[in-house]
Every structure is written in C-alpha cells, then in structure tokens.
C-alpha cells in the first residue's frame, strides 16, 4: 500500500511545524515548502529561523523564493507532483493566496482547500468587508464598520465614523498589523491613516470600538458532506505590534458553551461554499455579547494544542480528501482547560521588549502544551534554543535603538 503523502506550504515555521507534526503523527509522509517573498537579511534572524526543518516528520524541506507573483512556487509544486494525488495544506494567509491563485493548474495533482464554484477565489473571501457583509446576511453579530481607502496620496474620513473606533487592514495579505490601533478622536484616526499612507495606497476598515473581555477562535473543517467546528480556544495573552491578534498563551474551551454561535459559524462557512480547514475569530465584550471578527482559510500553530489533546483535525480532513474516509462528527469532542504557549511569538515579544524575561519563563513553565517543544519530536526545540542567546543580544540592541530614536 502506497504511503499517504502531504505537502505543507508557508512562511511561518510555527504553523508549518504544527501542521507537519499533525500529519506525520497520522502516518503521512510530509514534504515542506518554506516560502520567502524576499531573501531575509542577516539581521532578520527571527524570520530566517528553521526549527521546522529538523522535525522527524519532515522528509524533504525545500525553500522557495517566490518573488512578487509566485510563479516559482507553481513550478516547484508541479515538479513535486506524483502519479497519486497528494494533499496540500497552506498554513498562512500568503500561502493560501498563492496556492488559490494557481488552483486550476494544481487541482489535477493535489487536494487543496477551495471554493466549490471554480470561478470564485479564496482571495476574494479574504476581504474582511465582504466577510462581514455575508455575516450580516445570516444574522451573525458584527461590529459596524466603514471601508476607507486612499489613492494618489489622498483620503477622506466619512462623517458616519463613530469614536472611539478601531482601524485595521481590510485584508491580511498586505501585512500591516503593527498599524492596527484604537483611535479615540478624529484627529487620532487621521494621524493613524497617515501612517498607513506611508506604505502607499490603502484600504482599511474603521470599526466601532468595544471593550473586549475575551477573544476566542473556533477551528473546524468543511467538506461536501460535513461541516463541524469542535475546537475552541481563548487567548490569555496576545502579542503586540506586528503580532497583534496572535496568541502568546491560551486555553482550550468547552465548545458546548458556544453551540448556538458555532452552529451559526457552520452555516456561515456553508454559505461561503468553502471546503477545507477554517479558523473563525470572535470577541466577547464586557456585557457578554459575542461578535464575529473574521475567518481564516487555514489553521495556525494553535491547531497543535488540539492535536495533542486528541483531535487531529488536519489528519481527519486529509484522510477524507485522499481516501474518502467518513468523518464522524459525534466523536469529535475537544478536552477543555488545556493551556498552551507559542514559543515563537514569545521569543519575538521578548526581543521587541514587550515581555520581560521573568514573564517569559513563567509562560513556558506553566503551559500544558508547547508549540515547538515536543518530547516525541525534540530536534526542532534543540535548534530553537540556540537563539535564546542571540535574542538577548538583539533585545539589548533594540533598547539602545529605541532610546536613540526618542
């Protein structure tokens, strides 16, 4: 019997490692394609780290400099095609975008996440404004927002914007998380938009601002026959600057608490006509109201805590795609109260000065599941630990640079 094969594509080594381990533990032969838009500079050591390369579950590790349009990735993927179909997982938004761009060329050789209507693209659904429009149509609670754009160096703030507000990119692809922020007044919003403008023409969403009590993520899968979302976690600590919205630490939550909302989320994914793995972000305000924030058409590193807790969503989906294995949703029940830590995000927070060393140690010591450290797959963490010394030196340089700028 031929071995089941999978290809994992992405830029984020934490996401790649979580996906490779989930598939590898389920018996898949995993090949990784690590993509770079540009070659990392020597000073950008955090971007050039490769702990995923040393996982026991990764058979072949290929690095691909994709450039502006990604034709090189298509060339690599077609070169890796075999007689039997392989399952292909994109682990971050940029990888999702690139693979979706070339889906017609890839569908003969790979099983990939896709929209059932081949004339539609996942890239279109990554538009946060369009996501919210559809959410409103199925009566999912969302925050009121205004789409604001600038061209030729000019923009105008509509009168209907309410304050305080929160400004963020309308799509994740451009990568301007570090510019997301609360604006208490029109003057603050104007100043924030000037920062966006420095990066060129822009489109942003300006949302009503709420005081957030908790932030949750719901993970699930959709096929032609099944849609289910059995995995829920809440973020206990989130990142800063370019890591805004990314969990440093978190805890799995009993999905039964969210059953009505999860049912609505499943109906939402059906309405999108999307097949694949998904991650829906929610926020709960101080009055206990839940709001839909966005949907991601991939799984992040947080999928690892559920794999370790007994629900291997990625393998379940892969087996269905390649072998038609029936998905028994009644047996998918995630254990609640399992805590986790992302060493990748934590290291980046430490280097930038947003987390103290004592806090960093506390996070690592009190987590049930680590995203990189794994007794069954120790080499990635052995590699990762080498960078703690470099991180300390970089933190010192970061502090000096910050003082000079002041």
GROMACS .gro file of C-alpha atoms in nm:
model
  406
    1UNK     CA    1   0.000   0.000   0.000
    2UNK     CA    2   0.137   0.340  -0.105
    3UNK     CA    3   0.221   0.579   0.176
    4UNK     CA    4  -0.010   0.879   0.216
    5UNK     CA    5   0.169   1.198   0.119
    6UNK     CA    6   0.121   1.563   0.209
    7UNK     CA    7   0.285   1.893   0.119
    8UNK     CA    8   0.287   2.180   0.367
    9UNK     CA    9   0.347   2.536   0.242
   10UNK     CA   10   0.403   2.859   0.432
   11UNK     CA   11   0.630   3.129   0.575
   12UNK     CA   12   0.564   3.077   0.946
   13UNK     CA   13   0.779   2.799   1.093
   14UNK     CA   14   0.545   2.760   1.391
   15UNK     CA   15   0.245   2.694   1.166
   16UNK     CA   16   0.448   2.467   0.939
   17UNK     CA   17   0.574   2.262   1.231
   18UNK     CA   18   0.227   2.221   1.386
   19UNK     CA   19   0.082   2.102   1.054
   20UNK     CA   20   0.373   1.869   0.970
   21UNK     CA   21   0.352   1.706   1.314
   22UNK     CA   22  -0.024   1.656   1.293
   23UNK     CA   23   0.003   1.485   0.955
   24UNK     CA   24   0.323   1.297   1.039
   25UNK     CA   25   0.173   1.150   1.355
   26UNK     CA   26  -0.116   1.023   1.144
   27UNK     CA   27   0.121   0.834   0.914
   28UNK     CA   28   0.169   1.087   0.635
   29UNK     CA   29   0.497   1.143   0.455
   30UNK     CA   30   0.536   1.520   0.477
   31UNK     CA   31   0.731   1.748   0.244
   32UNK     CA   32   0.763   2.116   0.337
   33UNK     CA   33   0.797   2.416   0.106
   34UNK     CA   34   0.914   2.719   0.305
   35UNK     CA   35   0.836   3.032   0.102
   36UNK     CA   36   1.003   3.371   0.113
   37UNK     CA   37   0.879   3.677  -0.070
   38UNK     CA   38   1.228   3.823  -0.038
   39UNK     CA   39   1.550   3.672   0.088
   40UNK     CA   40   1.575   3.750   0.463
   41UNK     CA   41   1.855   3.989   0.563
   42UNK     CA   42   2.121   3.859   0.801
   43UNK     CA   43   1.986   4.096   1.066
   44UNK     CA   44   1.635   3.948   1.041
   45UNK     CA   45   1.728   3.633   1.228
   46UNK     CA   46   1.373   3.579   1.360
   47UNK     CA   47   1.245   3.540   1.003
   48UNK     CA   48   1.528   3.312   0.897
   49UNK     CA   49   1.491   3.055   1.177
   50UNK     CA   50   1.426   2.697   1.060
   51UNK     CA   51   1.328   2.469   1.351
   52UNK     CA   52   1.063   2.312   1.125
   53UNK     CA   53   1.340   2.179   0.901
   54UNK     CA   54   1.460   1.942   1.174
   55UNK     CA   55   1.131   1.774   1.258
   56UNK     CA   56   1.135   1.395   1.240
   57UNK     CA   57   0.808   1.421   1.047
   58UNK     CA   58   0.953   1.626   0.761
   59UNK     CA   59   1.101   1.410   0.487
   60UNK     CA   60   1.201   1.686   0.246
   61UNK     CA   61   1.245   2.058   0.317
   62UNK     CA   62   1.252   2.299   0.022
   63UNK     CA   63   1.299   2.675   0.035
   64UNK     CA   64   1.136   2.880  -0.239
   65UNK     CA   65   1.192   3.249  -0.314
   66UNK     CA   66   0.856   3.329  -0.474
   67UNK     CA   67   0.909   3.692  -0.575
   68UNK     CA   68   0.612   3.917  -0.644
   69UNK     CA   69   0.374   3.680  -0.822
   70UNK     CA   70   0.458   3.331  -0.707
   71UNK     CA   71   0.521   3.155  -1.039
   72UNK     CA   72   0.826   2.991  -0.883
   73UNK     CA   73   0.605   2.817  -0.626
   74UNK     CA   74   0.386   2.677  -0.904
   75UNK     CA   75   0.697   2.549  -1.078
   76UNK     CA   76   0.817   2.375  -0.759
   77UNK     CA   77   0.476   2.220  -0.691
   78UNK     CA   78   0.437   2.086  -1.044
   79UNK     CA   79   0.785   1.939  -1.013
   80UNK     CA   80   0.684   1.758  -0.692
   81UNK     CA   81   0.364   1.612  -0.840
   82UNK     CA   82   0.335   1.232  -0.847
   83UNK     CA   83   0.105   0.973  -1.004
   84UNK     CA   84  -0.111   0.963  -0.693
   85UNK     CA   85  -0.273   1.279  -0.562
   86UNK     CA   86  -0.118   1.444  -0.259
   87UNK     CA   87  -0.294   1.661  -0.004
   88UNK     CA   88  -0.166   2.018   0.017
   89UNK     CA   89  -0.201   2.247   0.320
   90UNK     CA   90  -0.125   2.620   0.321
   91UNK     CA   91  -0.054   2.740   0.674
   92UNK     CA   92  -0.069   3.119   0.649
   93UNK     CA   93  -0.262   3.381   0.454
   94UNK     CA   94   0.008   3.449   0.197
   95UNK     CA   95   0.045   3.079   0.117
   96UNK     CA   96  -0.334   3.042   0.091
   97UNK     CA   97  -0.339   3.333  -0.153
   98UNK     CA   98  -0.063   3.193  -0.374
   99UNK     CA   99  -0.200   2.839  -0.390
  100UNK     CA  100  -0.550   2.968  -0.463
  101UNK     CA  101  -0.409   3.182  -0.745
  102UNK     CA  102  -0.285   2.868  -0.922
  103UNK     CA  103  -0.559   2.626  -0.814
  104UNK     CA  104  -0.665   2.538  -1.171
  105UNK     CA  105  -0.310   2.426  -1.252
  106UNK     CA  106  -0.280   2.230  -0.925
  107UNK     CA  107  -0.616   2.050  -0.888
  108UNK     CA  108  -0.516   1.753  -1.104
  109UNK     CA  109  -0.223   1.668  -0.874
  110UNK     CA  110  -0.327   1.800  -0.531
  111UNK     CA  111  -0.623   1.805  -0.297
  112UNK     CA  112  -0.645   2.163  -0.171
  113UNK     CA  113  -0.881   2.395   0.012
  114UNK     CA  114  -1.107   2.566  -0.240
  115UNK     CA  115  -1.437   2.731  -0.323
  116UNK     CA  116  -1.676   2.488  -0.489
  117UNK     CA  117  -1.751   2.742  -0.761
  118UNK     CA  118  -1.422   2.741  -0.954
  119UNK     CA  119  -1.487   3.091  -1.085
  120UNK     CA  120  -1.462   3.227  -0.729
  121UNK     CA  121  -1.143   3.258  -0.531
  122UNK     CA  122  -1.049   3.234  -0.165
  123UNK     CA  123  -0.861   3.561  -0.214
  124UNK     CA  124  -1.196   3.737  -0.268
  125UNK     CA  125  -1.323   3.596   0.062
  126UNK     CA  126  -1.016   3.719   0.248
  127UNK     CA  127  -1.159   4.070   0.214
  128UNK     CA  128  -1.280   4.149   0.568
  129UNK     CA  129  -1.553   4.381   0.443
  130UNK     CA  130  -1.702   4.105   0.227
  131UNK     CA  131  -1.675   3.862   0.519
  132UNK     CA  132  -1.876   4.098   0.738
  133UNK     CA  133  -2.140   4.158   0.469
  134UNK     CA  134  -2.214   3.787   0.445
  135UNK     CA  135  -2.209   3.756   0.824
  136UNK     CA  136  -2.479   4.024   0.843
  137UNK     CA  137  -2.688   3.840   0.585
  138UNK     CA  138  -2.708   3.532   0.807
  139UNK     CA  139  -2.767   3.744   1.119
  140UNK     CA  140  -2.427   3.691   1.275
  141UNK     CA  141  -2.342   3.981   1.509
  142UNK     CA  142  -2.064   4.203   1.375
  143UNK     CA  143  -1.927   4.543   1.464
  144UNK     CA  144  -2.038   4.832   1.244
  145UNK     CA  145  -1.757   4.943   1.014
  146UNK     CA  146  -1.671   5.178   0.728
  147UNK     CA  147  -1.439   5.096   0.439
  148UNK     CA  148  -1.193   5.378   0.385
  149UNK     CA  149  -0.940   5.395   0.104
  150UNK     CA  150  -0.668   5.625  -0.023
  151UNK     CA  151  -0.531   5.674  -0.372
  152UNK     CA  152  -0.286   5.930  -0.507
  153UNK     CA  153  -0.196   6.030  -0.152
  154UNK     CA  154  -0.544   6.144  -0.053
  155UNK     CA  155  -0.816   6.009   0.175
  156UNK     CA  156  -1.133   6.139   0.333
  157UNK     CA  157  -1.281   6.032   0.667
  158UNK     CA  158  -1.659   5.978   0.636
  159UNK     CA  159  -1.889   6.155   0.881
  160UNK     CA  160  -2.052   5.826   0.985
  161UNK     CA  161  -1.735   5.706   1.161
  162UNK     CA  162  -1.809   5.677   1.535
  163UNK     CA  163  -1.549   5.737   1.806
  164UNK     CA  164  -1.372   5.565   1.963
  165UNK     CA  165  -1.301   5.342   1.664
  166UNK     CA  166  -1.050   5.074   1.565
  167UNK     CA  167  -0.860   5.082   1.236
  168UNK     CA  168  -0.724   4.771   1.064
  169UNK     CA  169  -0.637   4.644   0.712
  170UNK     CA  170  -0.930   4.515   0.508
  171UNK     CA  171  -0.720   4.213   0.408
  172UNK     CA  172  -0.445   4.023   0.589
  173UNK     CA  173  -0.220   3.988   0.284
  174UNK     CA  174  -0.061   4.337   0.292
  175UNK     CA  175   0.060   4.271   0.648
  176UNK     CA  176   0.015   4.597   0.839
  177UNK     CA  177  -0.086   4.458   1.178
  178UNK     CA  178   0.154   4.691   1.355
  179UNK     CA  179  -0.060   4.985   1.239
  180UNK     CA  180  -0.384   4.849   1.386
  181UNK     CA  181  -0.499   5.064   1.677
  182UNK     CA  182  -0.775   5.230   1.874
  183UNK     CA  183  -0.845   5.592   1.780
  184UNK     CA  184  -1.034   5.798   2.037
  185UNK     CA  185  -1.086   6.103   1.815
  186UNK     CA  186  -1.096   6.207   1.450
  187UNK     CA  187  -0.752   6.364   1.496
  188UNK     CA  188  -0.606   6.032   1.615
  189UNK     CA  189  -0.768   5.847   1.325
  190UNK     CA  190  -0.627   6.099   1.078
  191UNK     CA  191  -0.279   6.051   1.225
  192UNK     CA  192  -0.315   5.672   1.208
  193UNK     CA  193  -0.423   5.683   0.844
  194UNK     CA  194  -0.120   5.897   0.762
  195UNK     CA  195   0.092   5.604   0.886
  196UNK     CA  196  -0.092   5.369   0.652
  197UNK     CA  197  -0.041   5.618   0.370
  198UNK     CA  198   0.337   5.597   0.411
  199UNK     CA  199   0.309   5.241   0.280
  200UNK     CA  200   0.121   5.359  -0.031
  201UNK     CA  201  -0.241   5.344  -0.143
  202UNK     CA  202  -0.451   5.163   0.117
  203UNK     CA  203  -0.786   5.016   0.208
  204UNK     CA  204  -0.876   4.988   0.575
  205UNK     CA  205  -1.177   4.906   0.787
  206UNK     CA  206  -1.270   5.156   1.057
  207UNK     CA  207  -1.479   4.965   1.313
  208UNK     CA  208  -1.678   5.067   1.616
  209UNK     CA  209  -1.461   5.010   1.922
  210UNK     CA  210  -1.563   4.778   2.206
  211UNK     CA  211  -1.402   4.688   2.535
  212UNK     CA  212  -1.303   4.324   2.483
  213UNK     CA  213  -1.338   4.084   2.773
  214UNK     CA  214  -1.225   3.766   2.593
  215UNK     CA  215  -1.107   3.669   2.244
  216UNK     CA  216  -1.184   3.323   2.105
  217UNK     CA  217  -1.103   3.117   1.798
  218UNK     CA  218  -1.318   2.839   1.658
  219UNK     CA  219  -1.145   2.578   1.441
  220UNK     CA  220  -1.327   2.341   1.211
  221UNK     CA  221  -1.343   2.163   0.876
  222UNK     CA  222  -1.586   2.167   0.584
  223UNK     CA  223  -1.633   1.907   0.312
  224UNK     CA  224  -1.913   1.846   0.063
  225UNK     CA  225  -2.084   1.626   0.324
  226UNK     CA  226  -1.983   1.770   0.662
  227UNK     CA  227  -1.919   2.096   0.840
  228UNK     CA  228  -1.809   2.087   1.203
  229UNK     CA  229  -1.623   2.312   1.445
  230UNK     CA  230  -1.536   2.112   1.758
  231UNK     CA  231  -1.229   2.309   1.869
  232UNK     CA  232  -1.244   2.637   2.063
  233UNK     CA  233  -0.972   2.821   2.248
  234UNK     CA  234  -0.943   3.158   2.417
  235UNK     CA  235  -0.635   3.375   2.415
  236UNK     CA  236  -0.498   3.451   2.761
  237UNK     CA  237  -0.220   3.680   2.634
  238UNK     CA  238  -0.175   3.829   2.288
  239UNK     CA  239   0.114   3.985   2.103
  240UNK     CA  240   0.199   4.349   2.032
  241UNK     CA  241   0.300   4.550   1.724
  242UNK     CA  242   0.312   4.319   1.419
  243UNK     CA  243   0.192   4.028   1.636
  244UNK     CA  244  -0.140   4.191   1.731
  245UNK     CA  245  -0.418   3.935   1.743
  246UNK     CA  246  -0.176   3.641   1.773
  247UNK     CA  247  -0.199   3.435   2.093
  248UNK     CA  248   0.112   3.404   2.308
  249UNK     CA  249  -0.073   3.180   2.552
  250UNK     CA  250  -0.422   3.038   2.557
  251UNK     CA  251  -0.654   2.768   2.685
  252UNK     CA  252  -0.894   2.524   2.522
  253UNK     CA  253  -1.261   2.584   2.598
  254UNK     CA  254  -1.564   2.354   2.614
  255UNK     CA  255  -1.736   2.405   2.277
  256UNK     CA  256  -2.078   2.326   2.430
  257UNK     CA  257  -2.079   2.677   2.575
  258UNK     CA  258  -2.082   2.818   2.222
  259UNK     CA  259  -2.313   2.571   2.047
  260UNK     CA  260  -2.565   2.826   1.909
  261UNK     CA  261  -2.286   3.051   1.784
  262UNK     CA  262  -2.090   2.755   1.644
  263UNK     CA  263  -2.399   2.646   1.452
  264UNK     CA  264  -2.420   2.994   1.302
  265UNK     CA  265  -2.049   2.980   1.216
  266UNK     CA  266  -2.102   2.647   1.038
  267UNK     CA  267  -2.390   2.796   0.838
  268UNK     CA  268  -2.159   3.085   0.751
  269UNK     CA  269  -1.892   2.851   0.612
  270UNK     CA  270  -2.160   2.668   0.411
  271UNK     CA  271  -2.276   2.999   0.265
  272UNK     CA  272  -1.920   3.072   0.155
  273UNK     CA  273  -1.917   2.738  -0.034
  274UNK     CA  274  -1.571   2.680   0.109
  275UNK     CA  275  -1.419   2.335   0.153
  276UNK     CA  276  -1.116   2.296   0.380
  277UNK     CA  277  -0.999   2.384   0.728
  278UNK     CA  278  -1.103   2.715   0.881
  279UNK     CA  279  -1.041   2.936   1.185
  280UNK     CA  280  -1.304   3.191   1.294
  281UNK     CA  281  -1.208   3.469   1.535
  282UNK     CA  282  -1.464   3.603   1.784
  283UNK     CA  283  -1.463   3.866   2.056
  284UNK     CA  284  -1.675   3.892   2.370
  285UNK     CA  285  -1.739   4.237   2.514
  286UNK     CA  286  -1.775   4.326   2.881
  287UNK     CA  287  -2.154   4.277   2.856
  288UNK     CA  288  -2.112   3.918   2.735
  289UNK     CA  289  -2.201   3.984   2.370
  290UNK     CA  290  -2.018   3.779   2.107
  291UNK     CA  291  -1.908   3.932   1.775
  292UNK     CA  292  -1.773   3.778   1.456
  293UNK     CA  293  -1.434   3.931   1.365
  294UNK     CA  294  -1.301   3.732   1.071
  295UNK     CA  295  -1.250   3.391   0.914
  296UNK     CA  296  -0.910   3.249   0.814
  297UNK     CA  297  -0.892   2.980   0.548
  298UNK     CA  298  -0.614   2.781   0.716
  299UNK     CA  299  -0.508   2.664   1.059
  300UNK     CA  300  -0.240   2.836   1.263
  301UNK     CA  301   0.002   2.690   1.517
  302UNK     CA  302  -0.282   2.670   1.772
  303UNK     CA  303  -0.407   2.358   1.593
  304UNK     CA  304  -0.123   2.178   1.775
  305UNK     CA  305  -0.293   2.201   2.115
  306UNK     CA  306  -0.593   2.011   1.977
  307UNK     CA  307  -0.375   1.753   1.800
  308UNK     CA  308  -0.204   1.690   2.134
  309UNK     CA  309  -0.543   1.673   2.309
  310UNK     CA  310  -0.684   1.401   2.086
  311UNK     CA  311  -0.848   1.578   1.790
  312UNK     CA  312  -0.625   1.571   1.482
  313UNK     CA  313  -0.841   1.787   1.253
  314UNK     CA  314  -0.577   1.810   0.983
  315UNK     CA  315  -0.537   1.433   0.955
  316UNK     CA  316  -0.915   1.381   0.964
  317UNK     CA  317  -0.956   1.622   0.673
  318UNK     CA  318  -0.657   1.479   0.483
  319UNK     CA  319  -0.787   1.121   0.514
  320UNK     CA  320  -1.126   1.232   0.384
  321UNK     CA  321  -0.976   1.419   0.089
  322UNK     CA  322  -0.743   1.138  -0.019
  323UNK     CA  323  -0.933   0.825   0.079
  324UNK     CA  324  -1.293   0.937   0.128
  325UNK     CA  325  -1.284   0.841   0.497
  326UNK     CA  326  -1.613   0.925   0.663
  327UNK     CA  327  -1.597   1.199   0.926
  328UNK     CA  328  -1.778   1.100   1.246
  329UNK     CA  329  -1.859   1.438   1.398
  330UNK     CA  330  -2.018   1.277   1.706
  331UNK     CA  331  -1.675   1.157   1.819
  332UNK     CA  332  -1.506   1.496   1.786
  333UNK     CA  333  -1.501   1.640   2.135
  334UNK     CA  334  -1.208   1.854   2.249
  335UNK     CA  335  -1.076   1.846   2.604
  336UNK     CA  336  -1.119   2.181   2.780
  337UNK     CA  337  -0.879   2.357   3.015
  338UNK     CA  338  -0.559   2.263   2.828
  339UNK     CA  339  -0.317   2.558   2.833
  340UNK     CA  340  -0.060   2.633   2.563
  341UNK     CA  341   0.223   2.868   2.477
  342UNK     CA  342   0.370   2.975   2.144
  343UNK     CA  343   0.748   2.994   2.193
  344UNK     CA  344   0.783   3.168   1.856
  345UNK     CA  345   0.557   3.460   1.945
  346UNK     CA  346   0.702   3.472   2.296
  347UNK     CA  347   1.059   3.499   2.163
  348UNK     CA  348   0.958   3.781   1.928
  349UNK     CA  349   0.781   3.961   2.214
  350UNK     CA  350   1.093   3.927   2.429
  351UNK     CA  351   1.326   4.065   2.160
  352UNK     CA  352   1.100   4.367   2.099
  353UNK     CA  353   1.087   4.443   2.472
  354UNK     CA  354   0.717   4.367   2.517
  355UNK     CA  355   0.771   4.074   2.757
  356UNK     CA  356   1.019   4.051   3.043
  357UNK     CA  357   1.245   3.750   3.085
  358UNK     CA  358   1.072   3.651   3.413
  359UNK     CA  359   0.732   3.657   3.243
  360UNK     CA  360   0.869   3.459   2.952
  361UNK     CA  361   0.990   3.185   3.188
  362UNK     CA  362   0.655   3.181   3.371
  363UNK     CA  363   0.463   3.132   3.045
  364UNK     CA  364   0.691   2.845   2.944
  365UNK     CA  365   0.679   2.673   3.283
  366UNK     CA  366   0.301   2.678   3.326
  367UNK     CA  367   0.182   2.561   2.983
  368UNK     CA  368   0.047   2.209   2.930
  369UNK     CA  369   0.138   2.217   2.559
  370UNK     CA  370   0.424   2.397   2.386
  371UNK     CA  371   0.413   2.458   2.011
  372UNK     CA  372   0.781   2.383   1.946
  373UNK     CA  373   0.898   2.176   2.241
  374UNK     CA  374   0.777   1.817   2.194
  375UNK     CA  375   0.914   1.501   2.360
  376UNK     CA  376   0.827   1.292   2.054
  377UNK     CA  377   0.998   1.538   1.818
  378UNK     CA  378   1.284   1.703   2.013
  379UNK     CA  379   1.517   1.833   1.740
  380UNK     CA  380   1.318   2.147   1.647
  381UNK     CA  381   1.336   2.273   2.007
  382UNK     CA  382   1.705   2.189   2.034
  383UNK     CA  383   1.758   2.412   1.730
  384UNK     CA  384   1.522   2.681   1.864
  385UNK     CA  385   1.701   2.708   2.200
  386UNK     CA  386   2.023   2.822   2.030
  387UNK     CA  387   1.854   3.152   1.953
  388UNK     CA  388   1.786   3.248   2.315
  389UNK     CA  389   2.139   3.392   2.347
  390UNK     CA  390   2.104   3.581   2.018
  391UNK     CA  391   1.763   3.706   2.134
  392UNK     CA  392   1.916   3.853   2.449
  393UNK     CA  393   2.173   4.045   2.241
  394UNK     CA  394   1.904   4.163   1.998
  395UNK     CA  395   1.688   4.285   2.288
  396UNK     CA  396   1.976   4.500   2.413
  397UNK     CA  397   2.025   4.648   2.064
  398UNK     CA  398   1.651   4.708   2.038
  399UNK     CA  399   1.654   4.905   2.364
  400UNK     CA  400   1.951   5.117   2.252
  401UNK     CA  401   1.786   5.190   1.918
  402UNK     CA  402   1.459   5.290   2.089
  403UNK     CA  403   1.644   5.534   2.318
  404UNK     CA  404   1.828   5.691   2.024
  405UNK     CA  405   1.501   5.742   1.836
  406UNK     CA  406   1.350   5.916   2.139
   0.00000   0.00000   0.00000
